[in-house]
PDB file of C-alpha atoms in Angstrom:
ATOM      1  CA  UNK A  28       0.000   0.000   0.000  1.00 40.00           C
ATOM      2  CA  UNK A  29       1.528   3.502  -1.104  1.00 50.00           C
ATOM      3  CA  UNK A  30       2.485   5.342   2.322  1.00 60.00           C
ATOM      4  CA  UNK A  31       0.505   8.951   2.218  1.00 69.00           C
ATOM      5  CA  UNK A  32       3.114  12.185   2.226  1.00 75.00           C
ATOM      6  CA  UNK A  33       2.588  14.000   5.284  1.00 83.00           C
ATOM      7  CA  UNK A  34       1.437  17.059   3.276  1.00 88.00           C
ATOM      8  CA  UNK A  35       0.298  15.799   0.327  1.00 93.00           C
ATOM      9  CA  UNK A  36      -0.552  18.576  -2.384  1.00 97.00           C
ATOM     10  CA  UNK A  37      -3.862  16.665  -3.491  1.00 97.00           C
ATOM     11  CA  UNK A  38      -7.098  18.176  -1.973  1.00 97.00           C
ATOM     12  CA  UNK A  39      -9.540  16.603  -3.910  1.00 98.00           C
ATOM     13  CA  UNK A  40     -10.161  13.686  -5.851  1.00 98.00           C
ATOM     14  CA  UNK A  41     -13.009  11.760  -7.635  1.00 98.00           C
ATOM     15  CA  UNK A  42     -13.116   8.167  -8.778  1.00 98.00           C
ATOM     16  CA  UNK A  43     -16.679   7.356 -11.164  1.00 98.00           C
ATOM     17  CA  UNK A  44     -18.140   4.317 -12.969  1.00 98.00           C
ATOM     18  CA  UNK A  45     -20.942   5.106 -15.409  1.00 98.00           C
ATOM     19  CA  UNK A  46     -23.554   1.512 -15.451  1.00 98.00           C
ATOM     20  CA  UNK A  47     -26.505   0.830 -17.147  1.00 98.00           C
ATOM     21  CA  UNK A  48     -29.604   3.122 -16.735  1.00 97.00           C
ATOM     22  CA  UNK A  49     -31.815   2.738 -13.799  1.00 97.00           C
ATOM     23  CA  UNK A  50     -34.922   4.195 -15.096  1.00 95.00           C
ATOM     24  CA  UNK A  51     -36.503   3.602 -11.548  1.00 95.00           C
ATOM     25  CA  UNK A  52     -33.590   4.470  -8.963  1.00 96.00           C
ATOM     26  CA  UNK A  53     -35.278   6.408  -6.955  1.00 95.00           C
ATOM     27  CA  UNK A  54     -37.209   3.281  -5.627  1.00 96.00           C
ATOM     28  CA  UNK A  55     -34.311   1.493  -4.262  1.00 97.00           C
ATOM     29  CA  UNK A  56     -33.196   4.817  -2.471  1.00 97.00           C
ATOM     30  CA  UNK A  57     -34.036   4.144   1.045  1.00 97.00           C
ATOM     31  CA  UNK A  58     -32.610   0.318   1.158  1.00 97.00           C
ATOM     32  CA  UNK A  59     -29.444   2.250  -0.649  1.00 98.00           C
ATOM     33  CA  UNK A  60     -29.874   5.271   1.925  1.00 98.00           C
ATOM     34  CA  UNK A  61     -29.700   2.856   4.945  1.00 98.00           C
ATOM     35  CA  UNK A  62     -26.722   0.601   3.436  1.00 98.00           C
ATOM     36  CA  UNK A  63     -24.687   3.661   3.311  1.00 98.00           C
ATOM     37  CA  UNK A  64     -25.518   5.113   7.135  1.00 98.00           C
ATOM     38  CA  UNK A  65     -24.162   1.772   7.652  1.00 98.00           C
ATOM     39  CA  UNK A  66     -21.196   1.869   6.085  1.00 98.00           C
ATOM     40  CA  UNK A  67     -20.505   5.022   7.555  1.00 98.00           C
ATOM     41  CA  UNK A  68     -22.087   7.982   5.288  1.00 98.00           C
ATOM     42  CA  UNK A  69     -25.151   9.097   7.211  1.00 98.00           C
ATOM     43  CA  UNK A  70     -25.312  12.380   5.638  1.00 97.00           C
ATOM     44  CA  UNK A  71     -28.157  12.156   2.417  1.00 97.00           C
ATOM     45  CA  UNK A  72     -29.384  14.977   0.484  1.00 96.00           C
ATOM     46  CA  UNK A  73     -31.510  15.641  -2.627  1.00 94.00           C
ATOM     47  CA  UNK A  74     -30.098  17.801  -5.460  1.00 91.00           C
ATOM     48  CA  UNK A  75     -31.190  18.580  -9.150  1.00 86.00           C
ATOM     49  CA  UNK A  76     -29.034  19.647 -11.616  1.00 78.00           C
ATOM     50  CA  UNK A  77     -29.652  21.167 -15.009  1.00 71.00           C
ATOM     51  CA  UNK A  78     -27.173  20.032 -17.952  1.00 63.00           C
ATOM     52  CA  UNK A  79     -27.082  21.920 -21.231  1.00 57.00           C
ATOM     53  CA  UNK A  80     -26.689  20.823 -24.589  1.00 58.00           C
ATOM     54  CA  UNK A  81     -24.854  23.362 -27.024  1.00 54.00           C
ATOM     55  CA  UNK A  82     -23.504  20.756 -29.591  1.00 58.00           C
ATOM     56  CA  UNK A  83     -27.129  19.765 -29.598  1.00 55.00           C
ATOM     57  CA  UNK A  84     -28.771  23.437 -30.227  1.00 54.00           C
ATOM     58  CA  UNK A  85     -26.192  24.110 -33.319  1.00 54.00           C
ATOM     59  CA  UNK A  86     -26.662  20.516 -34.762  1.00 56.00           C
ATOM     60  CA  UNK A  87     -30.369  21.281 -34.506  1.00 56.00           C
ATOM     61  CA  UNK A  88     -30.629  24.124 -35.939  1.00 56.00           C
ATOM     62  CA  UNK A  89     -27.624  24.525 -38.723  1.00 56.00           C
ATOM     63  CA  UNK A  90     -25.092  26.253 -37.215  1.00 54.00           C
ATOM     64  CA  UNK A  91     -26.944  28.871 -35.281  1.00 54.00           C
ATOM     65  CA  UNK A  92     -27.414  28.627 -31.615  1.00 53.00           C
ATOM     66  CA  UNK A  93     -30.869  28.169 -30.313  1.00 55.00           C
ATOM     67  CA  UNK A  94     -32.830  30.668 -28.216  1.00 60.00           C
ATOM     68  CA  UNK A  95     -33.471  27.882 -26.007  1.00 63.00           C
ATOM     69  CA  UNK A  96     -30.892  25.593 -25.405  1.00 59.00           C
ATOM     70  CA  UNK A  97     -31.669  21.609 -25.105  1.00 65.00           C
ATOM     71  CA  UNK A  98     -31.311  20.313 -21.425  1.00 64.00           C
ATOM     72  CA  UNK A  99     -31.300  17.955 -19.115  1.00 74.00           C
ATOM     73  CA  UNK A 100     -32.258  17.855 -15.516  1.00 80.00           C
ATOM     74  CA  UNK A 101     -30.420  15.082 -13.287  1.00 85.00           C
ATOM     75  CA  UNK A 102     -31.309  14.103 -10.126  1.00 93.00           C
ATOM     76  CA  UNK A 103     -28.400  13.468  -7.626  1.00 95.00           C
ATOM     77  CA  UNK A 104     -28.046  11.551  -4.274  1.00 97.00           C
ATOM     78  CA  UNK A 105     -25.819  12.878  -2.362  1.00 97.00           C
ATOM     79  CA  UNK A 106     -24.421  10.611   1.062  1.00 98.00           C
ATOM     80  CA  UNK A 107     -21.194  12.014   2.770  1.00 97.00           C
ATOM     81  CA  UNK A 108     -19.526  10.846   6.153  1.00 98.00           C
ATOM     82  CA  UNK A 109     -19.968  12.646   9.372  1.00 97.00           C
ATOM     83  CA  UNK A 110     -17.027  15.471   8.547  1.00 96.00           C
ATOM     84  CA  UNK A 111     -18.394  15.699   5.416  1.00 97.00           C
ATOM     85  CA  UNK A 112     -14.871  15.051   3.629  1.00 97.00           C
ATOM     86  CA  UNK A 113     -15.837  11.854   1.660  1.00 98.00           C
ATOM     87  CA  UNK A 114     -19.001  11.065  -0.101  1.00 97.00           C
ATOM     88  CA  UNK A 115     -20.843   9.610  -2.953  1.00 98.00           C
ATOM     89  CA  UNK A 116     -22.915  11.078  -5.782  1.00 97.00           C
ATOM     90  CA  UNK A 117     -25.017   8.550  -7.160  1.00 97.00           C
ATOM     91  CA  UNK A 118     -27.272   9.199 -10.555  1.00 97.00           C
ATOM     92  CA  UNK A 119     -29.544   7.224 -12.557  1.00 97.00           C
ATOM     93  CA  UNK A 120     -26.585   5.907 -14.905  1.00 97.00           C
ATOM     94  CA  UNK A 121     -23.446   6.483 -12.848  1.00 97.00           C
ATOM     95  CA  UNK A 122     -21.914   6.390  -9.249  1.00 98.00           C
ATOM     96  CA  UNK A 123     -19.046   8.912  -8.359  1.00 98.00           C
ATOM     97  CA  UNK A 124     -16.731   8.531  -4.638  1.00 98.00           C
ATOM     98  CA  UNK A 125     -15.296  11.915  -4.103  1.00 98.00           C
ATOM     99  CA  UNK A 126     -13.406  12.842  -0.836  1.00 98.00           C
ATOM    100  CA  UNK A 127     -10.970  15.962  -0.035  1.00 97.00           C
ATOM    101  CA  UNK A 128      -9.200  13.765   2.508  1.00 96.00           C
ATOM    102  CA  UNK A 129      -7.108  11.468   0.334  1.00 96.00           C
ATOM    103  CA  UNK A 130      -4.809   8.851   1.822  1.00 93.00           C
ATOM    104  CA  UNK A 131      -3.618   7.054  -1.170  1.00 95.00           C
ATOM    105  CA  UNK A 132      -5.461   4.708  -3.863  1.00 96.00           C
ATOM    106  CA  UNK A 133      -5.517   1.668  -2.138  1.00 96.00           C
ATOM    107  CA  UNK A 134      -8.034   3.295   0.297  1.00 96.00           C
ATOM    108  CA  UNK A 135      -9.729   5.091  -1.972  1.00 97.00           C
ATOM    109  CA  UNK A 136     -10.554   1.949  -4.634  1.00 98.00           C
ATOM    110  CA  UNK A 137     -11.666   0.241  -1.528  1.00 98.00           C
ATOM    111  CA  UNK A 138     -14.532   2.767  -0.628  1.00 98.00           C
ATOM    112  CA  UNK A 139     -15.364   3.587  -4.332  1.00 98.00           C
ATOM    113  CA  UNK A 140     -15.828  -0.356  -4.818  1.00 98.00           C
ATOM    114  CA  UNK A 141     -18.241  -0.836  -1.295  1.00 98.00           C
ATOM    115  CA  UNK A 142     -20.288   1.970  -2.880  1.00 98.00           C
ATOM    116  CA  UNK A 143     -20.425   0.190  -5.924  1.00 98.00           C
ATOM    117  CA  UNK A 144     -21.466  -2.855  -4.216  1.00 98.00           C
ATOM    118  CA  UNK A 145     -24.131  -1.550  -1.964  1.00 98.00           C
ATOM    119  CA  UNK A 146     -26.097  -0.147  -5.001  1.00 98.00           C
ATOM    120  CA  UNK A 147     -25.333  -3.443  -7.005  1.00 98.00           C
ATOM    121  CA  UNK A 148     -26.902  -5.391  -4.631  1.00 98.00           C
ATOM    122  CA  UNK A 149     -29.942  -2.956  -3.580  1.00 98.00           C
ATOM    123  CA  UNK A 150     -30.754  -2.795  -7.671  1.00 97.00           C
ATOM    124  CA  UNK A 151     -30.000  -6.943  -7.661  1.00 97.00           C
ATOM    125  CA  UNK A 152     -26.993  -6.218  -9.711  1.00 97.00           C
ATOM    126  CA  UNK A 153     -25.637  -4.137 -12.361  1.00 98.00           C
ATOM    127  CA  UNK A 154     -25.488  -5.550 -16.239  1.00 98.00           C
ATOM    128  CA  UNK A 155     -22.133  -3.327 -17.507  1.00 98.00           C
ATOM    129  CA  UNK A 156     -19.817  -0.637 -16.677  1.00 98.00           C
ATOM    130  CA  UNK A 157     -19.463   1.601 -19.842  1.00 98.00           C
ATOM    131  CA  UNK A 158     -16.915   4.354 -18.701  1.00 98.00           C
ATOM    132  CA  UNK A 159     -14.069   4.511 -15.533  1.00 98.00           C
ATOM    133  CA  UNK A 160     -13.176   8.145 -14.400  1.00 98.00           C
ATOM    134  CA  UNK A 161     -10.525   9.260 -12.105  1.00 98.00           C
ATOM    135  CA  UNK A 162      -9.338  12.885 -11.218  1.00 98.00           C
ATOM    136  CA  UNK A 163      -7.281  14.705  -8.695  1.00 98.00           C
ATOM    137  CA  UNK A 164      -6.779  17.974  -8.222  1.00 98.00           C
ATOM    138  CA  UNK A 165      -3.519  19.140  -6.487  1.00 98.00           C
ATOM    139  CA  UNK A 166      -2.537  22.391  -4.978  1.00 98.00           C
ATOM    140  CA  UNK A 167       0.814  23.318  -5.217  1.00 97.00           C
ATOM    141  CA  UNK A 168       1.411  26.249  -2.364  1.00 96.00           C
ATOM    142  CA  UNK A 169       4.858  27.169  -2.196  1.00 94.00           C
ATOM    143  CA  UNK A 170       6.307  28.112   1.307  1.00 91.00           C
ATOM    144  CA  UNK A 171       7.457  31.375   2.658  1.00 90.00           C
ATOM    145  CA  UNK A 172      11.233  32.570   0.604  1.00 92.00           C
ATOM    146  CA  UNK A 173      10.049  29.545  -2.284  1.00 94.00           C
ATOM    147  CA  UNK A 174       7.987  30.034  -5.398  1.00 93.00           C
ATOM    148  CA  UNK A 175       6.283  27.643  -7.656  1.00 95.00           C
ATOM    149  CA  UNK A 176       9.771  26.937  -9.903  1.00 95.00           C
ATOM    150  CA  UNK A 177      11.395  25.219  -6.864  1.00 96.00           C
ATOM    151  CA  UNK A 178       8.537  22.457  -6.966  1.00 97.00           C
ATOM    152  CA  UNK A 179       7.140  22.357 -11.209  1.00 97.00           C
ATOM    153  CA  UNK A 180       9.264  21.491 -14.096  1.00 96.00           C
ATOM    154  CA  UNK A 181      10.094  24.388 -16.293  1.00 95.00           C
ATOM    155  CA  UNK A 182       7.880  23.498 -18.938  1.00 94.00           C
ATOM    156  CA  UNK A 183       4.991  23.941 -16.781  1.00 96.00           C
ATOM    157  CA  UNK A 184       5.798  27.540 -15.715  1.00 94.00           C
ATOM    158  CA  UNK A 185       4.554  29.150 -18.830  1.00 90.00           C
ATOM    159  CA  UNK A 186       5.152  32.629 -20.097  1.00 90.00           C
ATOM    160  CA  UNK A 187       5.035  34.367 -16.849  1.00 88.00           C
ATOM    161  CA  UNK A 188       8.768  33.482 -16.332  1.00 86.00           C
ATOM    162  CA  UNK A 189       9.956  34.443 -19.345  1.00 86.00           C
ATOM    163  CA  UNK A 190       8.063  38.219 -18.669  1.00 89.00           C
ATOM    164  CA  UNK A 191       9.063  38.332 -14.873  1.00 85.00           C
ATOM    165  CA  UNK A 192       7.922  41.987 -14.690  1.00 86.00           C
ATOM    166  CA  UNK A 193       4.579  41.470 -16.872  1.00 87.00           C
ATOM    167  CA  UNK A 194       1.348  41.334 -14.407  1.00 85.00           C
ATOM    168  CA  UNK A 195      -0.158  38.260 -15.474  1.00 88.00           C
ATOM    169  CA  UNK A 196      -3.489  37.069 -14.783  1.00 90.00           C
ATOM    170  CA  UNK A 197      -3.203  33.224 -15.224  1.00 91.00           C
ATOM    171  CA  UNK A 198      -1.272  30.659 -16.913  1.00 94.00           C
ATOM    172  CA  UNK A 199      -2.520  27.614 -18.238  1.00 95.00           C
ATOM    173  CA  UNK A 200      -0.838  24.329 -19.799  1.00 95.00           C
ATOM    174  CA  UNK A 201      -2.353  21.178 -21.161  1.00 97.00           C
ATOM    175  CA  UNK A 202      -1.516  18.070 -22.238  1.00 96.00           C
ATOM    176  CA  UNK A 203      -3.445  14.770 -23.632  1.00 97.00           C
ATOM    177  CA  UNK A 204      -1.660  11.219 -23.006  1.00 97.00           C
ATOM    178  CA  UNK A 205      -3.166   8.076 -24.714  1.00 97.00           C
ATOM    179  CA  UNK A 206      -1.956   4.227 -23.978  1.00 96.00           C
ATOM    180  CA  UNK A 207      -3.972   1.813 -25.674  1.00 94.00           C
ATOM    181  CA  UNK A 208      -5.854  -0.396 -23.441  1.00 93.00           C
ATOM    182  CA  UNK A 209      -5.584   1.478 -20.351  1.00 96.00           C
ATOM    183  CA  UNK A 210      -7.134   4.881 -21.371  1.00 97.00           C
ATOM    184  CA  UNK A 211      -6.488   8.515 -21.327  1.00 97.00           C
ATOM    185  CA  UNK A 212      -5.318  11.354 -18.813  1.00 98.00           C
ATOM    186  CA  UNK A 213      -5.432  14.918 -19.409  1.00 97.00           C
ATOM    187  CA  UNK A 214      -2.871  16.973 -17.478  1.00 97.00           C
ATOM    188  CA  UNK A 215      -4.147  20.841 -16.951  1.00 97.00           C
ATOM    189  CA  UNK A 216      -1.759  23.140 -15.185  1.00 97.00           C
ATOM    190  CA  UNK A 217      -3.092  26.468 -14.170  1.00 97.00           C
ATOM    191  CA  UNK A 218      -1.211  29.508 -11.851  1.00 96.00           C
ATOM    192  CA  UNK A 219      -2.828  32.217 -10.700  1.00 95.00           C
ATOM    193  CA  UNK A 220      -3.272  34.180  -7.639  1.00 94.00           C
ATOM    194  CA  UNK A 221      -6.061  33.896  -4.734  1.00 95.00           C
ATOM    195  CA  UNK A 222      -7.571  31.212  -2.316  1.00 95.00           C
ATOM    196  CA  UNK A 223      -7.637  27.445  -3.696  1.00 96.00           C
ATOM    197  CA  UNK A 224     -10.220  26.635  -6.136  1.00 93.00           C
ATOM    198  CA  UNK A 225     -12.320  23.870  -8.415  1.00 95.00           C
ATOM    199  CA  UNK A 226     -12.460  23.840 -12.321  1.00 93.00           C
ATOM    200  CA  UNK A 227     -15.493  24.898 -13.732  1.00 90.00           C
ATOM    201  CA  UNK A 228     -16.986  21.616 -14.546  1.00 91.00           C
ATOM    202  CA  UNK A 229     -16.313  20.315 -11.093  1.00 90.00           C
ATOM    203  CA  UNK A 230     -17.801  21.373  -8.026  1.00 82.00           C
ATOM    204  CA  UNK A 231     -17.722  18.785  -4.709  1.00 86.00           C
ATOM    205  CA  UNK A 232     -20.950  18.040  -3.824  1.00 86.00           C
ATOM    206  CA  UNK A 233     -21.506  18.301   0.274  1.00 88.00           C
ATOM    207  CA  UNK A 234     -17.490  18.443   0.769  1.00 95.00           C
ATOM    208  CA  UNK A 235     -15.387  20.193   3.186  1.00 95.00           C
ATOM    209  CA  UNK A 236     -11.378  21.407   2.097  1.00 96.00           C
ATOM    210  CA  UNK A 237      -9.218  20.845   4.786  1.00 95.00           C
ATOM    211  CA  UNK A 238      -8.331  23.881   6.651  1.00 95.00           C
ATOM    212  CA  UNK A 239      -5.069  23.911   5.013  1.00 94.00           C
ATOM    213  CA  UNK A 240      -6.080  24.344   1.518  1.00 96.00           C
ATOM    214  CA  UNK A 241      -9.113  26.816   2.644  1.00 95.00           C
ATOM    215  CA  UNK A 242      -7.320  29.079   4.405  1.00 95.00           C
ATOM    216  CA  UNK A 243      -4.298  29.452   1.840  1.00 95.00           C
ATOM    217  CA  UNK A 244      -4.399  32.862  -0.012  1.00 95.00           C
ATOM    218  CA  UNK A 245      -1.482  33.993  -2.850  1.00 94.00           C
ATOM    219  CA  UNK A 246       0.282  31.984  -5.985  1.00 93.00           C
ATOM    220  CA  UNK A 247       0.012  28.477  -6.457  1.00 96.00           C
ATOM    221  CA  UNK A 248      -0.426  26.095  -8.855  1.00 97.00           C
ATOM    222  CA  UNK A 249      -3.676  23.734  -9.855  1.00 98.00           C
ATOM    223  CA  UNK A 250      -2.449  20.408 -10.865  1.00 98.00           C
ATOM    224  CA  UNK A 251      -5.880  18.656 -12.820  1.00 98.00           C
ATOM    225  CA  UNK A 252      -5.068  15.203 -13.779  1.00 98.00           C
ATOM    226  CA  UNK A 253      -8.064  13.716 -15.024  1.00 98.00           C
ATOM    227  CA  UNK A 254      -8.024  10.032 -16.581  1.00 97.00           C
ATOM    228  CA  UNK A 255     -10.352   8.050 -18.291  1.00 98.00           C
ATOM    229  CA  UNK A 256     -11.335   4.789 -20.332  1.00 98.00           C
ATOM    230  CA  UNK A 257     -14.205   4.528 -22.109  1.00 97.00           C
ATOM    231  CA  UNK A 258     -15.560   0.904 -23.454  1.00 97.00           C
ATOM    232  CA  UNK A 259     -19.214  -0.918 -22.280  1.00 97.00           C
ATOM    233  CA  UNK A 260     -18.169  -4.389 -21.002  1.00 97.00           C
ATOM    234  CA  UNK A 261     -20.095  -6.726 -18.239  1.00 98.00           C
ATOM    235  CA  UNK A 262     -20.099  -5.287 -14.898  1.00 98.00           C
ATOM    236  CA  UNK A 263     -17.286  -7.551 -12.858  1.00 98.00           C
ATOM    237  CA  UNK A 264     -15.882  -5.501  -9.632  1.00 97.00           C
ATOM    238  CA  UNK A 265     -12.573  -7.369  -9.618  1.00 97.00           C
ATOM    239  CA  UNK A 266     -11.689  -6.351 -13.302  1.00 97.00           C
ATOM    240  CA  UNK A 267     -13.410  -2.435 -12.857  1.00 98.00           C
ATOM    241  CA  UNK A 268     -10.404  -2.544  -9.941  1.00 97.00           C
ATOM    242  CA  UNK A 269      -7.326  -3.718 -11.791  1.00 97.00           C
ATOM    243  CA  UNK A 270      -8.340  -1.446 -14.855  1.00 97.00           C
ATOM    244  CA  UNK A 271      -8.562   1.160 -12.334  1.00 98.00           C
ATOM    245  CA  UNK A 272      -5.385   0.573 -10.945  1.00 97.00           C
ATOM    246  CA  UNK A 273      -3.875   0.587 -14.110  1.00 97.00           C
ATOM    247  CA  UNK A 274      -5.574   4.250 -15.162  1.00 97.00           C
ATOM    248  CA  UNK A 275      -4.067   5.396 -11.238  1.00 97.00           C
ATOM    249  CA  UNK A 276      -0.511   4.468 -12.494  1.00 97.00           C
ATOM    250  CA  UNK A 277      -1.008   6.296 -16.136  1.00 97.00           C
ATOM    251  CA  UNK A 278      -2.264   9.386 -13.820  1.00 97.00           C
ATOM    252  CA  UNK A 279       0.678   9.074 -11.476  1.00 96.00           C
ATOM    253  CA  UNK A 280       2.959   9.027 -13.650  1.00 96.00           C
ATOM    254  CA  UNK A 281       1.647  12.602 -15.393  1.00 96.00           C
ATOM    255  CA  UNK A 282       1.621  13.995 -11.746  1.00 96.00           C
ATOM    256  CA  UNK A 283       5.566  12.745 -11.021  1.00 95.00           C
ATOM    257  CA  UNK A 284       6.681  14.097 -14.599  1.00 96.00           C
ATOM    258  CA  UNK A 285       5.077  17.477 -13.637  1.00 97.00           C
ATOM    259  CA  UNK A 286       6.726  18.032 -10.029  1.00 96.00           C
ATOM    260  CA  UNK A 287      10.958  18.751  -9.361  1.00 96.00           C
ATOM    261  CA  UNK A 288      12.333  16.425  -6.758  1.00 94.00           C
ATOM    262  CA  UNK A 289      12.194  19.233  -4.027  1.00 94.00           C
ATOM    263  CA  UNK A 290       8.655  18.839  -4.355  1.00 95.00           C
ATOM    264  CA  UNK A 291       7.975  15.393  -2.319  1.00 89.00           C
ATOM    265  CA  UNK A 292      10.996  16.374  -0.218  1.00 91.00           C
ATOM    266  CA  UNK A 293       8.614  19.259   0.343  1.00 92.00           C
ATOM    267  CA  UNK A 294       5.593  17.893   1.458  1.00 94.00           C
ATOM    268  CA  UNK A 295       6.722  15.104   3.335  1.00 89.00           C
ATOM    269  CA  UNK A 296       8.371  17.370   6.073  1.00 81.00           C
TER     270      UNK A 296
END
């Protein structure tokens, strides 16, 4: 099991598996609702969220956006532990373990998988899994007399240090990496000033930020590292893991590239 760094940089991450529909979900809610207090997320709220479709509204009406966009409204259960640092986010087609208190994969397979099998066996089992997700988002604060070049590679620094007197709102860097079989991770860099924050398209649901990350105002660094693999196959929990484990390692191995080796000196102290 991979030993946790006493201040690790990550402050959030998600881990997803989107399943066959369940047209009638909402039924098996309280048996699901009570499985969970039991195995130890007693907090359960409601939410509704609306999606829209843009590709949709230019498809649908040749090139020109709509006046009123297509959407979609999706109903979310929410069930987090007592400190409200780990939780689940269940939907009709798709069942997401978030937590801002990561110790290391291991772990957090282990309480993504008893989510999965709770609603497996309240639903009396799932027929496929058709997409694996897994995302972290890292905060790189550098301490007092230290800045962000001491702890990410040079490449990842953008134009802001080639301009050291420019006032620069933000830098951003990307990058797409593809191995065939296991799946995809994109790596998203961003530097600005300001308090710690999410990416637009992801927002924790019910979750607390540990103090450290909530309180910490001025530059730092956003590492997103957000992996994928796409492909319907029969629902089997033991297979889900290793491919899993296998889209952790392709992840990892985007985060270590993107750090210098003062970094983990760094946040192990």
């Amino acid at each position: 099991m991979g030993a946790k760094l006493k201040n690790a940089p990550v402050f959030f991450s998600l881990g997803q598996i989107q399943h066959n529909p369940l047209l009638s979900l909402e039924h098996y809610i309280p048996a699901i609702q009570e499985s969970m207090r039991k195995a130890g997320y007693p907090g359960f709220n409601r939410t509704l969220r609306v999606a829209f479709n843009l590709n949709q509204a230019l498809a649908g009406n040749e090139g020109a956006p709509s006046e009123q966009l297509p959407s979609e409204r999706i109903e979310m259960f929410v069930f987090t532990n007592i400190d409200s640092t780990s939780g689940f986010v269940m939907t009709a087609n798709g069942l997401a373990f978030q937590t801002t208190d990561y110790q290391n994969f291991e772990a957090f397979w282990a309480e993504l998988r008893k989510g999965l099998e709770i609603l497996s066996t309240a639903v009396g089992g799932l027929a496929f899994a058709e997409r694996l997700g897994l995302r972290y988002l890292d905060a790189v604060m550098p301490k007092a007399g230290e800045s962000l070049s001491d702890y990410l590679v040079p490449q990842l620094l953008g134009l802001p240090t080639c301009m050291p007197t420019a006032q620069f709102a933000y830098s951003f860097s990307e990058s797409l990496l593809i191995a065939e079989n296991v799946g995809r991770v994109t790596s998203r860099t961003v530097i600005q000033e300001g308090g710690i924050g999410f990416p637009p398209d992801l927002q924790p649901l019910g979750l607390n930020l540990l103090n450290r990350f909530s309180s910490f105002k001025g530059e730092h660094a956003i590492l997103d590292t957000d992996g994928s693999f796409a492909e319907r196959r029969p629902f089997d929990l033991d297979e889900i893991g290793t491919h899993m484990d296998k889209l952790h390692d392709l992840a990892s191995g985007c985060f270590k590239a993107s750090v210098m080796p003062h970094a983990s000196k760094a946040w192990n102290e």
